[in-house]
Amino acid sequence: MTEMNPQTTARLTPDDEERASHVVDDFRATVGRPALHLVRAPGRVNLLGEHTDYNGLPVLPMAIDRSVLTAVAPRADRTIRLFNSAPQFAPRAYELGDTIEPYADGDWGNYSKAAAQGLVRHCGAQLRRGADLLINGNIPSSAGLSSSSALVVANALALLAANDIEVPYDTLAELLPLAERYVGTLSGGMDQATSLLARAGHALRIDFFPLRVRTLPLPPGYSVVVCHSLVQAEKSGAAKQAYNLRVIECRLACRVLENALGASLPRSLHTLGDLVALFPHRPLLDFLPHLAAQVPERSLSLTEIATLIGTSPERLREECGAVGDAFALLRRTRHVLTEAERVERAEAALNAGDAVAFGQLMDASHGSCRDDYEISCPEIEELVGIAKEAGAVGARLTGAGFGGCTVNLVAEADVPGFLTRIDRYFYRSRLAHSERVSNYRFIFKPQAGAAVFPL
Ligand code: GLA
């Protein structure tokens, strides 16, 4: 199969080839006619830069060898029919229209509707044909590896292919994060940008608003090992609330900083990252004392924050929505600003091939995610502890947190011993004999971004 998008040199991996031929056969058997395109959209693992993307600060992810494959053929009407090779995802059908109403919270079909709604807004009447889609994903779900964003990307590319519309991938990478807010998470743009724009053999540094991507080498002689904590971080459940609370805390921190910086601030702060553009010659960490002078370490109530910035709690409540009444502004900001600094240093470490320096930054990121951003959990802590004892040069949680996976940088020669220890001390007591540990911990090689293959 050859690929259609000129922006990537993607080819299917041998594993994908086999899945792809099943997907294409299943499509014909299920839909009763052949598919015309096959789409591949990879998941991602974030190496560094956690919860920085929606703050307009950089991230450092790579695409992984797990993906969503989708076979697609256009329809004569405006119906989108979704089939999934996994039986737990029952078929869905909906109509393309100006306003596409969501299914119930947590329904897998909402990720397709999110893509469709976003494309309808972007492409208007050009997007007129419905389509049949058969979807097969092998990215572990609720694991912090972006299975949902890969699903959104795959759906978007499939609908565009069915309608013969070309939208540049970097445009999609800006459009689809907003589209994915359809499912109610206030996510940033890392996942979709990685799935679309990744380069084989490389990590990426991604900056936001506007989107910019640079490729970076991984340290030669080291492997990226990802371990599932077996705690599901459901994007539609409690993790969604906890994630959205972090986004709101960062927005509130901007309001307090605006107040603290007063006339020295040329315009309002939409994100903490705006500080970089507004004060290009000042290190980001310079701004922490300004915030620390205003707020204590402990969490504040909305009333306290409103008093601080001279507004009414009701007005703030309208802006924040129902996300509780405890906001840890100083600790969250400390994480975000120090994490952005770490990404800067990590880029230099990767360019210098300095695995040890990169690993130290991963470890520091983990501590900050745990203590200041409070997104770890006991199982992740246990995994990180075992990983360090087993010789990982860097070990940290990855993705939104609240469960999901750890990512570890391990010297290639140490990988077998590392896996033995992780299996013995973490998985052995937790997995049934019949379960394969290879379904829970992975050695990932950086893959290319999404591609559309005409069949
Ligand atoms: C989720 C979101 C991303 C990003 C990470 C945390 O994966 O979808 O946008 O915020 O969490 O770094």
Short mmCIF file of C-alpha atoms and ligand atoms in Angstrom, two decimals:
data_model
loop_
_atom_site.label_atom_id
_atom_site.label_comp_id
_atom_site.label_asym_id
_atom_site.label_seq_id
_atom_site.Cartn_x
_atom_site.Cartn_y
_atom_site.Cartn_z
CA MET A 1 0.00 0.00 0.00
CA THR A 2 1.27 3.51 -0.74
CA GLU A 3 0.38 6.49 1.36
CA MET A 4 -1.51 9.54 0.21
CA ASN A 5 -0.33 12.33 2.44
CA PRO A 6 2.90 13.83 1.15
CA GLN A 7 3.81 15.18 4.59
CA THR A 8 4.83 11.85 6.01
CA THR A 9 6.98 9.00 4.86
CA ALA A 10 4.90 6.59 6.90
CA ARG A 11 4.67 2.95 6.00
CA LEU A 12 2.76 0.31 7.89
CA THR A 13 4.88 -1.66 10.34
CA PRO A 14 4.84 -5.46 9.79
CA ASP A 15 2.45 -5.77 12.75
CA ASP A 16 0.18 -3.14 11.31
CA GLU A 17 0.27 -4.83 7.88
CA GLU A 18 -1.26 -7.93 9.39
CA ARG A 19 -3.91 -6.00 11.32
CA ALA A 20 -4.60 -3.88 8.26
CA SER A 21 -5.41 -6.86 6.09
CA HIS A 22 -7.83 -8.11 8.79
CA VAL A 23 -9.45 -4.69 9.02
CA VAL A 24 -9.91 -4.52 5.25
CA ASP A 25 -11.36 -8.07 5.15
CA ASP A 26 -13.62 -7.36 8.12
CA PHE A 27 -14.85 -4.23 6.42
CA ARG A 28 -15.94 -6.15 3.35
CA ALA A 29 -17.59 -8.87 5.44
CA THR A 30 -19.41 -6.39 7.69
CA VAL A 31 -20.36 -3.66 5.25
CA GLY A 32 -20.78 -5.82 2.15
CA ARG A 33 -18.53 -3.78 -0.17
CA PRO A 34 -14.82 -2.95 -0.27
CA ALA A 35 -13.17 -0.15 1.69
CA LEU A 36 -11.47 2.55 -0.41
CA HIS A 37 -8.99 3.85 2.14
CA LEU A 38 -7.15 2.65 5.20
CA VAL A 39 -6.15 5.15 7.88
CA ARG A 40 -3.52 4.64 10.56
CA ALA A 41 -3.29 7.01 13.55
CA PRO A 42 -0.73 6.19 16.27
CA GLY A 43 -0.96 6.72 20.02
CA ARG A 44 1.81 8.57 21.83
CA VAL A 45 3.91 8.46 24.94
CA ASN A 46 4.98 11.73 26.49
CA LEU A 47 8.62 11.72 27.57
CA LEU A 48 8.55 15.09 29.32
CA GLY A 49 6.38 18.20 29.60
CA GLU A 50 3.27 17.06 31.47
CA HIS A 51 0.22 19.33 31.67
CA THR A 52 2.16 22.07 29.91
CA ASP A 53 0.36 21.96 26.54
CA TYR A 54 -2.87 23.70 27.57
CA ASN A 55 -0.70 26.27 29.31
CA GLY A 56 0.90 27.13 25.97
CA LEU A 57 4.22 25.59 27.05
CA PRO A 58 6.17 22.86 25.26
CA VAL A 59 5.94 19.05 25.43
CA LEU A 60 8.32 16.30 24.38
CA PRO A 61 6.43 13.20 23.18
CA MET A 62 6.88 10.52 20.51
CA ALA A 63 4.39 8.40 18.56
CA ILE A 64 4.27 4.69 19.50
CA ASP A 65 3.90 1.38 17.70
CA ARG A 66 0.26 1.07 18.78
CA SER A 67 -2.40 2.66 16.62
CA VAL A 68 -5.99 2.97 15.48
CA LEU A 69 -6.53 1.48 12.02
CA THR A 70 -9.69 2.43 10.17
CA ALA A 71 -11.04 1.13 6.87
CA VAL A 72 -13.47 3.52 5.23
CA ALA A 73 -15.73 3.89 2.20
CA PRO A 74 -18.03 6.83 1.39
CA ARG A 75 -21.82 6.54 1.37
CA ALA A 76 -24.35 8.22 -0.89
CA ASP A 77 -26.26 9.65 2.10
CA ARG A 78 -25.12 11.68 5.14
CA THR A 79 -25.02 8.78 7.59
CA ILE A 80 -21.81 7.83 9.41
CA ARG A 81 -21.83 4.17 10.43
CA LEU A 82 -19.18 2.98 12.88
CA PHE A 83 -18.14 -0.63 13.38
CA ASN A 84 -15.42 -1.74 15.77
CA SER A 85 -13.57 -5.05 15.71
CA ALA A 86 -13.71 -5.10 19.52
CA PRO A 87 -17.10 -6.51 20.55
CA GLN A 88 -17.42 -4.25 23.59
CA PHE A 89 -17.80 -1.28 21.23
CA ALA A 90 -21.25 -1.80 19.68
CA PRO A 91 -21.97 -0.33 16.22
CA ARG A 92 -23.12 3.28 16.07
CA ALA A 93 -24.77 5.42 13.38
CA TYR A 94 -25.40 9.15 13.21
CA GLU A 95 -26.09 11.85 10.65
CA LEU A 96 -23.70 14.57 9.52
CA GLY A 97 -25.27 17.94 10.30
CA ASP A 98 -24.49 21.43 11.52
CA THR A 99 -25.04 20.36 15.11
CA ILE A 100 -24.29 16.76 16.04
CA GLU A 101 -25.75 15.83 19.42
CA PRO A 102 -23.44 13.68 21.60
CA TYR A 103 -24.25 10.16 22.76
CA ALA A 104 -24.33 9.57 26.53
CA ASP A 105 -21.16 10.48 28.44
CA GLY A 106 -18.45 7.84 27.95
CA ASP A 107 -19.88 6.41 24.69
CA TRP A 108 -17.08 5.50 22.26
CA GLY A 109 -19.06 6.98 19.36
CA ASN A 110 -18.53 10.46 20.80
CA TYR A 111 -14.90 10.46 19.61
CA SER A 112 -16.14 10.04 16.04
CA LYS A 113 -18.82 12.69 16.54
CA ALA A 114 -16.16 15.02 17.97
CA ALA A 115 -14.12 14.69 14.76
CA ALA A 116 -17.19 15.03 12.53
CA GLN A 117 -18.47 18.11 14.35
CA GLY A 118 -15.05 19.75 14.17
CA LEU A 119 -14.75 19.02 10.44
CA VAL A 120 -18.28 20.24 9.68
CA ARG A 121 -17.35 23.55 11.31
CA HIS A 122 -14.07 23.73 9.35
CA CYS A 123 -15.10 22.39 5.93
CA GLY A 124 -18.78 23.47 5.83
CA ALA A 125 -20.87 22.10 2.95
CA GLN A 126 -17.83 20.42 1.37
CA LEU A 127 -18.19 17.68 3.95
CA ARG A 128 -21.41 16.22 2.58
CA ARG A 129 -20.91 12.48 2.21
CA GLY A 130 -21.48 10.02 4.99
CA ALA A 131 -19.20 7.00 5.35
CA ASP A 132 -18.91 3.47 6.70
CA LEU A 133 -15.93 2.97 9.03
CA LEU A 134 -14.47 -0.19 10.50
CA ILE A 135 -12.17 0.59 13.38
CA ASN A 136 -9.50 -1.53 15.02
CA GLY A 137 -7.40 -0.10 17.81
CA ASN A 138 -4.60 -1.74 19.80
CA ILE A 139 -3.63 1.21 22.03
CA PRO A 140 -4.45 0.28 25.64
CA SER A 141 -7.37 2.49 26.66
CA SER A 142 -7.41 4.74 29.74
CA ALA A 143 -3.65 4.23 29.96
CA GLY A 144 -2.34 7.72 29.17
CA LEU A 145 -1.26 6.63 25.68
CA SER A 146 -3.81 8.70 23.76
CA SER A 147 -6.12 6.00 22.48
CA SER A 148 -8.96 8.51 22.35
CA SER A 149 -7.11 11.20 20.43
CA ALA A 150 -5.85 8.58 17.97
CA LEU A 151 -9.49 7.59 17.50
CA VAL A 152 -10.44 11.22 16.82
CA VAL A 153 -7.56 11.62 14.36
CA ALA A 154 -8.41 8.35 12.58
CA ASN A 155 -12.08 9.35 12.29
CA ALA A 156 -11.21 12.80 10.97
CA LEU A 157 -8.82 11.43 8.32
CA ALA A 158 -11.35 8.76 7.32
CA LEU A 159 -14.16 11.32 6.87
CA LEU A 160 -11.87 13.61 4.89
CA ALA A 161 -10.76 10.72 2.64
CA ALA A 162 -14.39 9.69 2.08
CA ASN A 163 -15.17 13.26 1.03
CA ASP A 164 -12.06 13.77 -1.08
CA ILE A 165 -11.03 16.74 1.04
CA GLU A 166 -7.39 17.52 1.84
CA VAL A 167 -6.71 19.49 5.02
CA PRO A 168 -3.03 19.99 5.90
CA TYR A 169 -1.99 17.95 8.92
CA ASP A 170 -0.77 20.97 10.84
CA THR A 171 -4.20 22.59 10.41
CA LEU A 172 -5.81 19.40 11.69
CA ALA A 173 -3.39 19.36 14.61
CA GLU A 174 -4.76 22.75 15.69
CA LEU A 175 -8.38 22.01 14.88
CA LEU A 176 -8.83 18.55 16.40
CA PRO A 177 -7.88 19.37 20.03
CA LEU A 178 -10.67 21.95 20.05
CA ALA A 179 -12.95 19.42 18.36
CA GLU A 180 -12.15 16.83 21.04
CA ARG A 181 -13.45 19.18 23.74
CA TYR A 182 -16.82 17.83 22.49
CA VAL A 183 -16.27 14.96 24.98
CA GLY A 184 -15.93 17.45 27.83
CA THR A 185 -12.20 17.34 28.64
CA LEU A 186 -10.39 20.67 28.41
CA SER A 187 -7.31 18.97 26.93
CA GLY A 188 -4.38 20.64 25.21
CA GLY A 189 -3.04 19.81 21.77
CA MET A 190 -0.17 17.39 22.40
CA ASP A 191 -1.94 14.13 21.59
CA GLN A 192 -3.44 15.05 18.23
CA ALA A 193 -0.29 16.91 17.13
CA THR A 194 1.87 13.88 17.93
CA SER A 195 -0.47 11.44 16.23
CA LEU A 196 -0.52 13.60 13.10
CA LEU A 197 2.97 15.07 12.88
CA ALA A 198 5.35 12.54 14.46
CA ARG A 199 8.47 11.42 12.62
CA ALA A 200 9.76 7.85 12.68
CA GLY A 201 12.87 7.42 14.82
CA HIS A 202 12.45 10.77 16.59
CA ALA A 203 10.97 12.40 19.62
CA LEU A 204 9.26 15.74 19.09
CA ARG A 205 9.38 19.06 20.80
CA ILE A 206 5.99 20.66 20.26
CA ASP A 207 5.20 24.29 21.05
CA PHE A 208 1.68 25.67 20.99
CA PHE A 209 -0.25 28.80 20.01
CA PRO A 210 0.95 28.74 17.25
CA LEU A 211 1.82 25.09 16.80
CA ARG A 212 5.49 24.37 16.03
CA VAL A 213 7.19 20.98 15.89
CA ARG A 214 10.89 20.11 16.01
CA THR A 215 12.30 16.59 15.76
CA LEU A 216 14.80 15.44 18.38
CA PRO A 217 17.03 12.37 18.53
CA LEU A 218 16.57 9.81 21.30
CA PRO A 219 19.76 8.86 23.14
CA PRO A 220 21.50 6.11 21.16
CA GLY A 221 21.68 2.79 23.03
CA TYR A 222 18.62 3.46 25.21
CA SER A 223 15.08 2.07 25.10
CA VAL A 224 11.77 3.65 26.00
CA VAL A 225 9.92 1.17 28.21
CA VAL A 226 6.30 1.88 29.14
CA CYS A 227 4.63 0.08 32.06
CA HIS A 228 0.90 0.08 32.79
CA SER A 229 0.02 0.62 36.44
CA LEU A 230 -3.20 -1.39 35.86
CA VAL A 231 -5.12 1.63 37.18
CA GLN A 232 -7.51 2.84 34.49
CA ALA A 233 -7.47 6.62 34.08
CA GLU A 234 -10.85 6.97 32.40
CA LYS A 235 -10.95 10.11 30.27
CA SER A 236 -14.71 10.28 30.73
CA GLY A 237 -14.81 9.55 34.47
CA ALA A 238 -13.29 10.98 37.64
CA ALA A 239 -9.99 11.61 35.85
CA LYS A 240 -11.83 14.06 33.58
CA GLN A 241 -12.95 16.13 36.59
CA ALA A 242 -9.49 16.06 38.11
CA TYR A 243 -7.91 17.02 34.77
CA ASN A 244 -10.33 19.89 34.18
CA LEU A 245 -9.72 21.15 37.72
CA ARG A 246 -5.99 21.44 36.91
CA VAL A 247 -6.82 23.46 33.78
CA ILE A 248 -9.01 25.81 35.81
CA GLU A 249 -6.37 26.16 38.54
CA CYS A 250 -3.87 27.30 35.89
CA ARG A 251 -6.37 29.82 34.50
CA LEU A 252 -6.99 31.18 37.98
CA ALA A 253 -3.23 31.42 38.55
CA CYS A 254 -3.08 33.62 35.43
CA ARG A 255 -5.69 35.93 36.93
CA VAL A 256 -3.74 36.25 40.19
CA LEU A 257 -0.47 36.84 38.30
CA GLU A 258 -2.13 39.51 36.17
CA ASN A 259 -3.15 41.20 39.36
CA ALA A 260 0.32 40.84 40.85
CA LEU A 261 2.19 42.09 37.77
CA GLY A 262 -0.19 45.02 37.31
CA ALA A 263 0.98 47.72 34.91
CA SER A 264 4.18 45.86 33.93
CA LEU A 265 1.95 43.42 32.00
CA PRO A 266 1.24 44.72 28.46
CA ARG A 267 -1.92 42.60 28.03
CA SER A 268 -3.97 39.96 29.82
CA LEU A 269 -2.61 36.43 30.33
CA HIS A 270 -4.59 33.74 28.53
CA THR A 271 -2.14 31.05 29.57
CA LEU A 272 0.94 30.85 31.78
CA GLY A 273 2.88 30.38 28.55
CA ASP A 274 1.97 33.94 27.50
CA LEU A 275 4.65 35.04 29.97
CA VAL A 276 7.29 33.74 27.54
CA ALA A 277 6.06 35.92 24.69
CA LEU A 278 5.42 38.95 26.90
CA PHE A 279 8.77 38.82 28.70
CA PRO A 280 11.12 37.08 26.24
CA HIS A 281 14.22 38.01 28.23
CA ARG A 282 13.03 36.92 31.65
CA PRO A 283 13.32 33.32 32.85
CA LEU A 284 9.88 31.85 33.50
CA LEU A 285 10.81 30.93 37.07
CA ASP A 286 11.20 34.64 37.88
CA PHE A 287 7.44 34.85 38.03
CA LEU A 288 6.96 32.31 40.82
CA PRO A 289 7.93 34.74 43.63
CA HIS A 290 5.31 37.18 42.29
CA LEU A 291 2.67 34.51 42.74
CA ALA A 292 4.11 33.34 46.05
CA ALA A 293 3.79 36.89 47.36
CA GLN A 294 0.05 36.71 46.70
CA VAL A 295 -0.99 33.16 47.59
CA PRO A 296 0.06 30.56 50.20
CA GLU A 297 1.07 26.93 49.54
CA ARG A 298 -2.33 25.64 50.66
CA SER A 299 -5.41 25.51 48.44
CA LEU A 300 -7.64 28.58 48.28
CA SER A 301 -11.41 28.85 48.02
CA LEU A 302 -13.01 30.73 45.16
CA THR A 303 -14.09 33.44 47.59
CA GLU A 304 -10.48 33.93 48.73
CA ILE A 305 -9.27 34.16 45.12
CA ALA A 306 -12.08 36.55 44.20
CA THR A 307 -11.14 38.83 47.11
CA LEU A 308 -7.50 38.71 46.05
CA ILE A 309 -8.17 39.83 42.48
CA GLY A 310 -11.06 42.16 43.28
CA THR A 311 -13.93 40.36 41.63
CA SER A 312 -17.03 38.56 42.88
CA PRO A 313 -17.04 34.82 43.65
CA GLU A 314 -20.18 34.49 41.50
CA ARG A 315 -18.38 35.92 38.50
CA LEU A 316 -15.41 33.57 39.00
CA ARG A 317 -17.75 30.63 39.47
CA GLU A 318 -19.33 31.38 36.10
CA GLU A 319 -15.88 31.30 34.48
CA CYS A 320 -14.76 28.12 36.25
CA GLY A 321 -17.86 25.91 36.20
CA ALA A 322 -18.52 23.29 38.87
CA VAL A 323 -15.02 22.08 39.76
CA GLY A 324 -15.09 22.14 43.56
CA ASP A 325 -13.80 24.85 45.85
CA ALA A 326 -10.13 24.14 46.53
CA PHE A 327 -7.55 25.57 44.14
CA ALA A 328 -3.83 24.94 44.70
CA LEU A 329 -2.59 27.84 42.60
CA LEU A 330 1.01 28.07 43.78
CA ARG A 331 1.80 24.38 43.63
CA ARG A 332 0.18 23.92 40.20
CA THR A 333 2.02 26.94 38.78
CA ARG A 334 5.32 25.77 40.26
CA HIS A 335 4.89 22.46 38.44
CA VAL A 336 3.99 24.06 35.12
CA LEU A 337 6.83 26.62 35.12
CA THR A 338 9.52 24.21 36.33
CA GLU A 339 8.27 21.58 33.86
CA ALA A 340 8.62 24.05 30.99
CA GLU A 341 12.19 24.73 32.13
CA ARG A 342 12.85 21.00 32.21
CA VAL A 343 11.65 20.64 28.62
CA GLU A 344 14.12 23.33 27.56
CA ARG A 345 16.96 21.52 29.29
CA ALA A 346 15.75 18.15 28.01
CA GLU A 347 15.91 19.36 24.43
CA ALA A 348 19.55 20.34 24.96
CA ALA A 349 20.26 16.97 26.65
CA LEU A 350 18.74 15.04 23.75
CA ASN A 351 20.63 17.06 21.17
CA ALA A 352 23.82 16.32 23.11
CA GLY A 353 22.93 12.59 23.33
CA ASP A 354 23.11 12.89 27.14
CA ALA A 355 20.84 10.12 28.41
CA VAL A 356 21.80 10.60 32.05
CA ALA A 357 20.90 14.30 32.04
CA PHE A 358 17.63 13.50 30.28
CA GLY A 359 16.87 10.77 32.83
CA GLN A 360 17.46 13.17 35.73
CA LEU A 361 14.96 15.57 34.18
CA MET A 362 12.43 12.74 33.87
CA ASP A 363 12.90 11.93 37.56
CA ALA A 364 12.51 15.58 38.55
CA SER A 365 9.39 15.84 36.39
CA HIS A 366 7.92 12.87 38.20
CA GLY A 367 8.53 14.42 41.61
CA SER A 368 6.88 17.62 40.47
CA CYS A 369 3.89 15.75 38.97
CA ARG A 370 3.49 13.87 42.25
CA ASP A 371 4.03 16.64 44.78
CA ASP A 372 2.95 19.84 43.07
CA TYR A 373 0.51 18.68 40.40
CA GLU A 374 -0.79 15.77 42.50
CA ILE A 375 -1.55 13.48 39.58
CA SER A 376 0.22 10.30 40.72
CA CYS A 377 -1.24 7.34 42.62
CA PRO A 378 0.24 4.54 44.82
CA GLU A 379 0.57 2.02 41.96
CA ILE A 380 2.47 4.54 39.81
CA GLU A 381 4.74 5.33 42.77
CA GLU A 382 5.44 1.64 43.24
CA LEU A 383 6.26 1.19 39.54
CA VAL A 384 8.58 4.21 39.53
CA GLY A 385 10.33 2.93 42.67
CA ILE A 386 10.89 -0.52 41.17
CA ALA A 387 12.04 1.03 37.89
CA LYS A 388 14.69 3.12 39.61
CA GLU A 389 15.95 0.11 41.57
CA ALA A 390 15.98 -1.86 38.33
CA GLY A 391 18.34 0.65 36.73
CA ALA A 392 16.13 3.04 34.74
CA VAL A 393 18.08 6.25 34.15
CA GLY A 394 14.73 8.09 34.23
CA ALA A 395 11.25 6.98 35.35
CA ARG A 396 8.04 8.96 35.55
CA LEU A 397 4.31 8.88 35.07
CA THR A 398 3.19 9.81 31.57
CA GLY A 399 0.03 11.42 30.20
CA ALA A 400 -2.72 13.00 32.23
CA GLY A 401 -1.93 10.89 35.32
CA PHE A 402 -4.37 9.50 37.94
CA GLY A 403 -3.30 6.00 36.86
CA GLY A 404 -2.25 4.88 33.41
CA CYS A 405 1.41 4.27 32.55
CA THR A 406 4.95 5.10 33.52
CA VAL A 407 7.65 5.81 30.94
CA ASN A 408 11.21 4.71 31.61
CA LEU A 409 14.50 5.34 29.87
CA VAL A 410 16.60 2.19 30.15
CA ALA A 411 20.02 1.32 28.67
CA GLU A 412 19.43 -1.35 26.03
CA ALA A 413 21.77 -3.79 27.78
CA ASP A 414 19.75 -3.40 31.01
CA VAL A 415 16.32 -3.94 29.46
CA PRO A 416 16.04 -7.73 30.05
CA GLY A 417 16.98 -7.36 33.75
CA PHE A 418 14.69 -4.35 34.07
CA LEU A 419 11.72 -6.27 32.70
CA THR A 420 12.46 -9.27 34.94
CA ARG A 421 12.35 -7.08 38.05
CA ILE A 422 9.24 -5.19 36.97
CA ASP A 423 7.49 -8.48 36.21
CA ARG A 424 8.55 -10.06 39.50
CA TYR A 425 7.85 -7.16 41.82
CA PHE A 426 4.88 -5.50 40.15
CA TYR A 427 2.96 -7.72 37.75
CA ARG A 428 3.40 -11.21 39.22
CA SER A 429 1.09 -10.66 42.18
CA ARG A 430 -1.40 -8.63 40.18
CA LEU A 431 -1.94 -10.51 36.92
CA ALA A 432 -3.73 -13.84 36.58
CA HIS A 433 -1.58 -16.69 35.22
CA SER A 434 -3.52 -16.62 31.96
CA GLU A 435 -2.72 -12.94 31.36
CA ARG A 436 0.27 -12.01 29.23
CA VAL A 437 2.52 -9.43 30.81
CA SER A 438 3.45 -8.24 27.30
CA ASN A 439 -0.02 -6.68 27.15
CA TYR A 440 0.96 -4.34 29.98
CA ARG A 441 4.54 -3.30 29.44
CA PHE A 442 6.02 -2.31 26.14
CA ILE A 443 9.26 -1.29 24.48
CA PHE A 444 8.27 1.46 22.08
CA LYS A 445 10.23 2.75 19.11
CA PRO A 446 9.28 6.22 17.86
CA GLN A 447 6.90 5.87 14.91
CA ALA A 448 5.75 8.12 12.08
CA GLY A 449 2.53 10.11 12.34
CA ALA A 450 -0.84 9.26 10.83
CA ALA A 451 -1.24 8.27 7.21
CA VAL A 452 -4.03 7.54 4.73
CA PHE A 453 -3.49 4.68 2.29
CA PRO A 454 -5.67 4.36 -0.82
CA LEU A 455 -6.66 0.70 -1.29
C1 GLA B 1 -3.82 14.43 28.32
C2 GLA B 1 -4.27 15.57 27.42
C3 GLA B 1 -3.05 16.30 26.85
C4 GLA B 1 -2.08 16.70 27.96
C5 GLA B 1 -1.78 15.51 28.89
C6 GLA B 1 -0.97 15.92 30.08
O1 GLA B 1 -3.18 13.46 27.56
O2 GLA B 1 -5.07 15.09 26.38
O3 GLA B 1 -3.49 17.41 26.11
O4 GLA B 1 -2.56 17.80 28.68
O5 GLA B 1 -2.97 14.90 29.35
O6 GLA B 1 0.30 16.33 29.71
#
